[in-house]
Coordinates of C-alpha atoms in Angstrom, one line a residue:
X1 CA 27.4 -22.1 -26.1
X2 CA 25.3 -21.0 -23.1
X3 CA 25.7 -18.4 -20.4
X4 CA 24.9 -19.0 -16.8
X5 CA 24.6 -17.3 -13.4
X6 CA 24.5 -18.7 -9.9
X7 CA 21.6 -17.6 -7.7
X8 CA 20.2 -18.5 -4.3
X9 CA 16.8 -18.7 -2.5
X10 CA 16.3 -18.7 1.2
X11 CA 13.5 -18.6 3.7
X12 CA 10.2 -20.6 3.6
X13 CA 10.7 -21.2 -0.1
X14 CA 8.8 -24.5 -0.2
X15 CA 5.7 -23.6 1.9
X16 CA 5.3 -20.3 0.2
X17 CA 5.5 -21.8 -3.3
X18 CA 8.5 -19.6 -4.1
X19 CA 10.7 -22.4 -5.3
X20 CA 8.1 -23.9 -7.7
X21 CA 7.3 -20.4 -9.0
X22 CA 11.0 -19.8 -9.8
X23 CA 11.3 -23.1 -11.6
X24 CA 8.3 -22.1 -13.7
X25 CA 9.8 -18.7 -14.6
X26 CA 13.0 -20.2 -15.8
X27 CA 11.3 -22.8 -18.0
X28 CA 8.7 -20.3 -19.3
X29 CA 11.4 -17.9 -20.5
X30 CA 13.3 -20.7 -22.3
X31 CA 16.1 -21.2 -19.7
X32 CA 17.3 -24.2 -17.8
X33 CA 18.5 -24.8 -14.2
X34 CA 20.3 -27.2 -12.0
X35 CA 20.0 -27.3 -8.3
X36 CA 23.5 -27.4 -6.8
X37 CA 22.7 -27.2 -3.1
X38 CA 19.4 -27.7 -1.3
X39 CA 19.0 -27.6 2.5
X40 CA 15.4 -28.2 3.7
X41 CA 14.1 -26.8 7.0
X42 CA 12.8 -29.8 8.9
X43 CA 10.8 -28.0 11.5
X44 CA 7.9 -25.5 11.2
X45 CA 10.1 -22.5 12.2
X46 CA 13.1 -23.5 10.2
X47 CA 13.9 -21.9 6.8
X48 CA 15.2 -23.7 3.7
X49 CA 18.0 -22.7 1.3
X50 CA 18.7 -23.5 -2.3
X51 CA 21.5 -22.6 -4.7
X52 CA 21.1 -23.2 -8.4
X53 CA 22.7 -22.5 -11.7
X54 CA 20.5 -20.7 -14.2
X55 CA 21.5 -21.2 -17.9
X56 CA 20.3 -19.4 -21.1
X57 CA 21.3 -19.2 -24.7
X58 CA 22.6 -15.6 -24.6
X59 CA 23.2 -12.8 -22.1
X60 CA 19.9 -11.0 -23.0
X61 CA 17.8 -14.0 -22.3
X62 CA 19.7 -14.7 -19.1
X63 CA 19.2 -11.1 -17.9
X64 CA 15.5 -11.4 -18.6
X65 CA 15.3 -14.6 -16.5
X66 CA 17.3 -13.2 -13.6
X67 CA 15.2 -10.0 -13.7
X68 CA 12.0 -12.0 -13.2
X69 CA 13.6 -14.2 -10.5
X70 CA 14.8 -11.1 -8.7
X71 CA 11.2 -9.8 -8.4
X72 CA 10.4 -13.1 -6.5
X73 CA 13.3 -12.7 -4.0
X74 CA 16.0 -14.7 -5.8
X75 CA 19.4 -13.1 -5.4
X76 CA 22.9 -13.7 -6.9
X77 CA 25.0 -16.0 -4.7
X78 CA 28.1 -13.7 -5.1
X79 CA 26.7 -10.2 -4.5
X80 CA 28.6 -7.1 -5.6
X81 CA 28.1 -3.5 -4.6
X82 CA 25.2 -1.7 -6.3
X83 CA 25.9 0.5 -9.3
X84 CA 25.2 4.2 -8.6
X85 CA 24.9 6.8 -11.3
X86 CA 24.2 10.5 -10.7
X87 CA 20.9 11.8 -12.0
X88 CA 21.7 14.1 -15.0
X89 CA 18.9 16.6 -14.2
X90 CA 15.9 17.3 -12.0
X91 CA 13.2 14.6 -12.5
X92 CA 15.5 12.7 -14.9
X93 CA 16.8 9.3 -13.9
X94 CA 19.9 7.5 -15.4
X95 CA 19.2 4.9 -18.1
X96 CA 18.7 1.4 -16.7
X97 CA 17.7 2.7 -13.2
X98 CA 16.3 0.1 -10.9
X99 CA 12.5 0.3 -10.6
X100 CA 11.4 -0.9 -7.2
X101 CA 8.9 -3.6 -6.1
X102 CA 6.9 -3.0 -2.9
X103 CA 8.9 -5.7 -1.1
X104 CA 11.5 -5.1 1.6
X105 CA 14.7 -4.3 -0.3
X106 CA 18.4 -4.0 0.6
X107 CA 21.2 -2.2 -1.3
X108 CA 24.8 -3.4 -1.1
X109 CA 27.1 -0.4 -0.6
X110 CA 30.8 -0.5 0.5
X111 CA 30.4 -4.2 1.2
X112 CA 27.4 -3.8 3.5
X113 CA 23.6 -4.3 3.0
X114 CA 21.5 -1.2 3.7
X115 CA 17.7 -1.5 4.0
X116 CA 15.8 0.8 1.7
X117 CA 13.6 3.3 3.6
X118 CA 10.0 4.2 2.7
X119 CA 9.6 1.2 0.5
X120 CA 7.0 1.4 -2.3
X121 CA 6.7 0.2 -5.9
X122 CA 7.6 1.9 -9.1
X123 CA 10.2 4.3 -7.6
X124 CA 14.0 4.9 -8.0
X125 CA 16.4 4.2 -5.1
X126 CA 18.8 6.9 -4.0
X127 CA 21.8 6.3 -1.9
X128 CA 23.3 9.0 0.3
X129 CA 26.8 9.0 1.5
X130 CA 27.3 10.6 4.9
X131 CA 30.2 12.9 4.0
X132 CA 28.5 14.3 1.0
X133 CA 25.3 14.9 2.8
X134 CA 27.0 16.6 5.8
X135 CA 28.8 18.9 3.5
X136 CA 25.5 19.8 1.8
X137 CA 23.9 20.5 5.3
X138 CA 26.7 22.8 6.3
X139 CA 26.5 24.8 3.0
X140 CA 22.8 25.1 3.3
X141 CA 22.7 25.8 7.0
X142 CA 20.4 22.8 7.7
X143 CA 19.9 21.7 11.2
X144 CA 18.4 18.2 10.8
X145 CA 18.5 15.4 13.3
X146 CA 21.6 13.2 12.9
X147 CA 21.1 10.1 10.7
X148 CA 23.0 6.9 10.1
X149 CA 24.9 6.9 6.8
X150 CA 25.1 5.6 4.2
X151 CA 21.4 5.4 3.7
X152 CA 19.1 4.3 0.8
X153 CA 15.5 5.4 0.2
X154 CA 12.9 5.5 -2.5
X155 CA 12.1 8.5 -4.6
X156 CA 9.3 9.0 -7.1
X157 CA 10.6 10.2 -10.4
X158 CA 9.2 13.7 -10.2
X159 CA 11.2 14.2 -6.9
X160 CA 14.6 13.2 -8.3
X161 CA 17.1 16.0 -8.1
X162 CA 20.2 16.5 -10.2
X163 CA 23.1 14.7 -8.7
X164 CA 21.1 12.2 -6.7
X165 CA 23.1 8.9 -6.7
X166 CA 20.5 6.5 -8.3
X167 CA 20.8 2.7 -8.2
X168 CA 20.9 1.2 -11.7
X169 CA 20.7 -2.3 -13.1
X170 CA 20.1 -5.1 -10.5
X171 CA 23.6 -5.7 -9.1
X172 CA 23.9 -5.4 -5.4
X173 CA 20.1 -5.5 -4.8
X174 CA 18.3 -8.0 -2.5
X175 CA 14.5 -8.3 -2.4
X176 CA 12.7 -10.2 0.3
X177 CA 9.0 -10.9 -0.5
X178 CA 6.7 -11.8 2.4
X179 CA 6.7 -15.5 3.2
X180 CA 4.1 -17.9 4.3
X181 CA 5.6 -20.2 6.9
X182 CA 3.9 -23.4 7.9
X183 CA 1.3 -23.1 10.6
X184 CA 1.2 -19.3 10.5
X185 CA -0.9 -18.4 13.5
X186 CA -2.3 -15.2 14.8
X187 CA -5.1 -13.1 13.5
X188 CA -3.3 -12.6 10.3
X189 CA -2.9 -16.2 9.5
X190 CA -6.0 -16.1 7.2
X191 CA -4.5 -13.3 5.1
X192 CA -3.0 -15.4 2.3
X193 CA -4.0 -13.1 -0.6
X194 CA -6.4 -14.0 -3.4
X195 CA -10.0 -13.3 -4.2
X196 CA -13.1 -15.3 -3.3
X197 CA -16.8 -14.7 -3.1
X198 CA -17.4 -18.1 -1.5
X199 CA -15.6 -17.6 1.8
X200 CA -18.0 -17.6 4.7
X201 CA -18.5 -13.8 5.2
X202 CA -19.1 -13.6 9.0
X203 CA -16.2 -15.8 9.9
X204 CA -13.9 -13.9 7.5
X205 CA -15.1 -10.5 8.9
X206 CA -14.5 -11.8 12.4
X207 CA -10.9 -12.5 11.5
X208 CA -10.6 -9.1 9.9
X209 CA -11.9 -7.6 13.2
X210 CA -9.4 -9.7 15.2
X211 CA -6.7 -8.4 12.8
X212 CA -7.7 -4.8 13.5
X213 CA -7.7 -5.4 17.3
X214 CA -4.2 -7.0 17.0
X215 CA -2.9 -4.0 15.0
X216 CA -4.3 -1.6 17.6
X217 CA -2.9 -3.7 20.5
X218 CA 0.6 -3.5 18.8
X219 CA 0.3 0.3 18.7
X220 CA -0.3 0.3 14.9
X221 CA -2.5 2.5 12.8
X222 CA -5.5 1.5 10.7
X223 CA -6.3 3.4 7.5
X224 CA -9.6 3.3 5.7
X225 CA -9.8 3.9 1.9
X226 CA -13.4 4.7 1.1
X227 CA -15.6 5.1 -2.0
X228 CA -19.0 6.8 -2.2
X229 CA -20.8 3.5 -2.5
X230 CA -20.2 3.1 1.3
X231 CA -22.5 6.1 1.9
X232 CA -25.1 5.0 -0.7
X233 CA -25.3 1.5 0.8
X234 CA -26.2 2.8 4.3
X235 CA -22.9 1.9 6.0
X236 CA -22.1 5.6 6.9
X237 CA -23.1 5.5 10.6
X238 CA -21.2 2.3 11.3
X239 CA -18.0 3.6 9.7
X240 CA -18.5 6.9 11.7
X241 CA -18.6 4.8 14.9
X242 CA -15.4 3.0 14.0
X243 CA -13.7 6.4 13.4
X244 CA -15.1 7.8 16.7
X245 CA -14.0 4.7 18.8
X246 CA -10.5 4.8 17.3
X247 CA -10.6 1.6 15.2
X248 CA -10.0 3.8 12.1
X249 CA -7.0 6.2 12.6
X250 CA -7.0 7.9 9.2
X251 CA -9.0 8.2 6.0
X252 CA -8.2 8.4 2.3
X253 CA -11.0 9.1 -0.1
X254 CA -12.2 11.3 -3.0
X255 CA -14.3 14.4 -3.1
X256 CA -17.4 12.4 -3.8
X257 CA -17.2 10.3 -0.6
X258 CA -17.0 13.4 1.6
X259 CA -19.7 15.2 -0.4
X260 CA -22.2 12.4 -0.1
X261 CA -21.4 11.9 3.6
X262 CA -22.0 15.6 4.3
X263 CA -25.1 15.6 2.1
X264 CA -26.5 12.7 4.2
X265 CA -26.1 14.8 7.3
X266 CA -27.6 18.1 6.0
X267 CA -30.3 16.7 3.7
X268 CA -30.8 13.1 4.7
X269 CA -29.9 11.9 1.2
X270 CA -26.9 10.5 -0.7
X271 CA -26.7 11.6 -4.3
X272 CA -30.4 12.6 -4.0
X273 CA -31.6 9.2 -2.5
X274 CA -32.8 8.7 1.0
X275 CA -30.5 5.8 2.1
X276 CA -33.1 4.5 4.6
X277 CA -36.3 4.7 2.7
X278 CA -34.7 4.5 -0.8
X279 CA -37.1 7.4 -1.8
X280 CA -36.0 10.2 -4.1
X281 CA -37.2 13.5 -2.6
X282 CA -38.3 16.3 -4.8
X283 CA -35.2 18.2 -6.1
X284 CA -33.1 15.6 -4.3
X285 CA -30.7 15.5 -7.3
X286 CA -29.6 19.0 -6.3
X287 CA -28.7 18.1 -2.7
X288 CA -25.1 17.2 -3.4
X289 CA -24.3 20.5 -5.1
X290 CA -26.2 22.4 -2.3
X291 CA -24.0 20.5 0.3
X292 CA -20.8 21.5 -1.5
X293 CA -22.1 25.1 -1.6
X294 CA -22.7 25.1 2.2
X295 CA -19.2 23.9 3.0
X296 CA -17.6 26.4 0.6
X297 CA -19.6 29.1 2.3
X298 CA -18.2 28.0 5.7
X299 CA -14.7 27.8 4.3
X300 CA -14.1 24.1 4.7
X301 CA -15.2 20.9 6.5
X302 CA -13.7 21.8 9.9
X303 CA -15.3 25.2 9.8
X304 CA -18.7 23.7 8.9
X305 CA -18.4 21.3 11.9
X306 CA -17.4 24.1 14.2
X307 CA -20.4 26.2 13.2
X308 CA -22.8 23.3 13.5
X309 CA -23.6 23.0 9.8
X310 CA -22.3 19.5 9.9
X311 CA -23.3 17.5 12.9
X312 CA -22.8 13.8 12.2
X313 CA -21.1 11.4 9.8
X314 CA -17.7 10.2 8.9
X315 CA -16.1 13.5 8.1
X316 CA -17.7 15.0 11.3
X317 CA -16.1 12.3 13.4
X318 CA -12.7 12.8 11.7
X319 CA -12.8 16.5 12.7
X320 CA -14.1 15.9 16.2
X321 CA -11.6 13.1 17.0
X322 CA -8.6 14.5 15.2
X323 CA -8.4 11.7 12.6
X324 CA -6.4 13.0 9.6
X325 CA -7.9 12.6 6.2
X326 CA -6.8 13.1 2.6
X327 CA -9.4 13.9 -0.1
X328 CA -7.8 13.6 -3.6
X329 CA -9.7 15.2 -6.5
X330 CA -10.4 14.1 -10.0
X331 CA -11.7 15.5 -13.3
X332 CA -15.2 14.3 -12.4
X333 CA -15.6 16.3 -9.2
X334 CA -18.3 18.8 -8.6
X335 CA -17.3 21.9 -6.5
X336 CA -15.0 20.6 -5.3
X337 CA -14.9 20.9 -1.5
X338 CA -12.2 23.3 -0.2
X339 CA -10.5 20.4 1.5
X340 CA -10.1 18.4 -1.7
X341 CA -6.5 18.4 -3.1
X342 CA -6.9 19.2 -6.8
X343 CA -3.2 19.0 -7.8
X344 CA -2.6 15.4 -8.8
X345 CA 1.1 15.3 -7.7
X346 CA 0.3 17.1 -4.4
X347 CA -2.5 14.6 -3.8
X348 CA -0.1 11.7 -4.5
X349 CA 2.4 13.0 -2.0
X350 CA -0.3 13.5 0.6
X351 CA -1.5 9.9 0.1
X352 CA 2.1 8.6 0.2
X353 CA 2.8 10.4 3.5
X354 CA -0.3 9.0 5.0
X355 CA 0.1 5.4 3.6
X356 CA 3.6 5.2 5.1
X357 CA 2.1 5.5 8.6
X358 CA -0.4 2.7 8.1
X359 CA 0.1 -0.7 9.5
X360 CA -3.3 -2.1 8.2
X361 CA -5.4 -0.8 5.4
X362 CA -9.1 -1.4 4.7
X363 CA -10.0 -0.7 1.1
X364 CA -13.7 -0.2 1.0
X365 CA -15.5 -0.2 -2.4
X366 CA -13.3 2.1 -4.4
X367 CA -11.1 1.0 -7.3
X368 CA -9.1 4.1 -8.2
X369 CA -8.3 5.1 -4.6
X370 CA -7.4 1.5 -3.7
X371 CA -4.9 1.3 -6.5
X372 CA -3.5 4.7 -5.7
X373 CA -2.9 3.8 -2.0
X374 CA -1.8 0.3 -2.9
X375 CA 1.0 1.8 -5.1
X376 CA 2.4 3.5 -2.0
X377 CA 2.3 0.6 0.4
X378 CA 5.1 -1.8 1.2
X379 CA 4.2 -5.5 0.9
X380 CA 4.6 -5.8 4.7
X381 CA 1.4 -3.7 5.3
X382 CA -1.7 -5.7 5.9
X383 CA -4.4 -5.0 3.3
X384 CA -8.0 -6.0 3.1
X385 CA -9.9 -5.0 -0.1
X386 CA -13.7 -5.3 0.0
X387 CA -15.9 -4.7 -3.1
X388 CA -19.0 -6.2 -4.7
X389 CA -17.1 -6.3 -8.0
X390 CA -14.3 -9.0 -8.1
X391 CA -12.5 -7.1 -10.8
X392 CA -11.6 -4.4 -8.3
X393 CA -9.7 -6.8 -6.1
X394 CA -8.2 -8.6 -9.1
X395 CA -6.9 -5.3 -10.5
X396 CA -5.4 -4.4 -7.1
X397 CA -3.5 -7.7 -7.0
X398 CA -2.4 -7.3 -10.7
X399 CA -1.0 -3.9 -9.9
X400 CA 1.4 -5.4 -7.4
X401 CA -0.4 -5.4 -4.1
X402 CA 0.0 -9.1 -3.8
X403 CA -0.4 -9.1 0.0
X404 CA -4.0 -7.9 -0.3
X405 CA -6.7 -10.3 0.8
X406 CA -9.9 -9.8 -1.2
X407 CA -13.5 -10.2 -0.1
X408 CA -16.2 -9.9 -2.7
X409 CA -19.3 -8.8 -0.9
X410 CA -21.7 -5.8 -0.5
X411 CA -20.0 -3.0 1.4
X412 CA -23.3 -2.2 3.1
X413 CA -23.2 -5.7 4.7
X414 CA -19.5 -5.8 5.5
X415 CA -19.1 -2.5 7.4
X416 CA -22.1 -3.0 9.8
X417 CA -20.9 -6.6 10.6
X418 CA -17.4 -5.4 11.1
X419 CA -18.6 -2.6 13.5
X420 CA -20.7 -5.2 15.4
X421 CA -17.7 -7.5 15.8
X422 CA -15.5 -4.6 17.0
X423 CA -17.9 -2.5 19.0
X424 CA -20.9 -4.4 20.2
X425 CA -18.9 -7.3 21.6
X426 CA -17.0 -4.9 23.9

């Protein structure tokens, strides 16, 4: 005796490999399937549709298969409203809550599909009913701008409040992974994910430059996620130019990146090494802590720029050109700088707020910050990850940022060529 469920796939399911992937999932998990309807798009801009019956030996096995299919955008052919259960306490979600992917997601409520706002992975989904929210506003005296209700949005677990109506199970949930239609043109046509150190660097960097130009032309924002190696490798001045000229709109980094950038300005070294001559000046190993001390003495990076203590570099250009930045601290930090956010949850929230504004993200030689930012990004955000270590890019992809295109190369080569493509050709 077997159990079964009818599911459907739609979109560019052949060109993107979605259909083949789903067949593999079903067979790998011990199930079987039969295709009941298959309508193939016969032109480049036409989508395809498939309806199939998935069978398994028991309900648990079937649920496991359907769960995996759901992550790839396969949905029940007879959708029902999502199941909502109130959170029993602050920061406590109901058993069986739906944990999000980073793909565009819709919740079925009162017979209608509602798009989930602020999409990111590993969150709960909360649904608000208009009447209940208006009553809460009146009792609290809130004067917010009117919203469309009902609405659904993501919440990290530590932000859950008692009584929040949380989506549980996978009923009434529709996921739409990004697709790869045939003949995908434009500057972003090259961004098909994956990692390679054999791609022709200059041609790939030219395409990344074109993608940045296209993002800016569309009114979008570009975010740079930077590690200290960028300063050590001598790419500091070129990144500063990109910030100054408006090709980088915001910055996310750690305490170390900012410290070495400031050290380079004040002492001409980065972690005690002259990045031009590669010499190690006498007592150079103390320069980074001296730099931190000078900024603390001033009261912060902005104050140090205003006083003239800092006169160049990436952080200088962020202050001078009003480019917002988030510096997230870690247990390894010296100092840290007054601008560094040392509370981990506060830093996550700051990164999350910043990431939601980004339309394209450049992850430049930093594993931990790339993963942290990647966790906050919807899969519709364009992501380029550059690192000399292929494991950095692989780990980012494995964590769920499948839209990222990876380039394995020296960051000290990548940033100057990118700046040349963007700035010198103007």
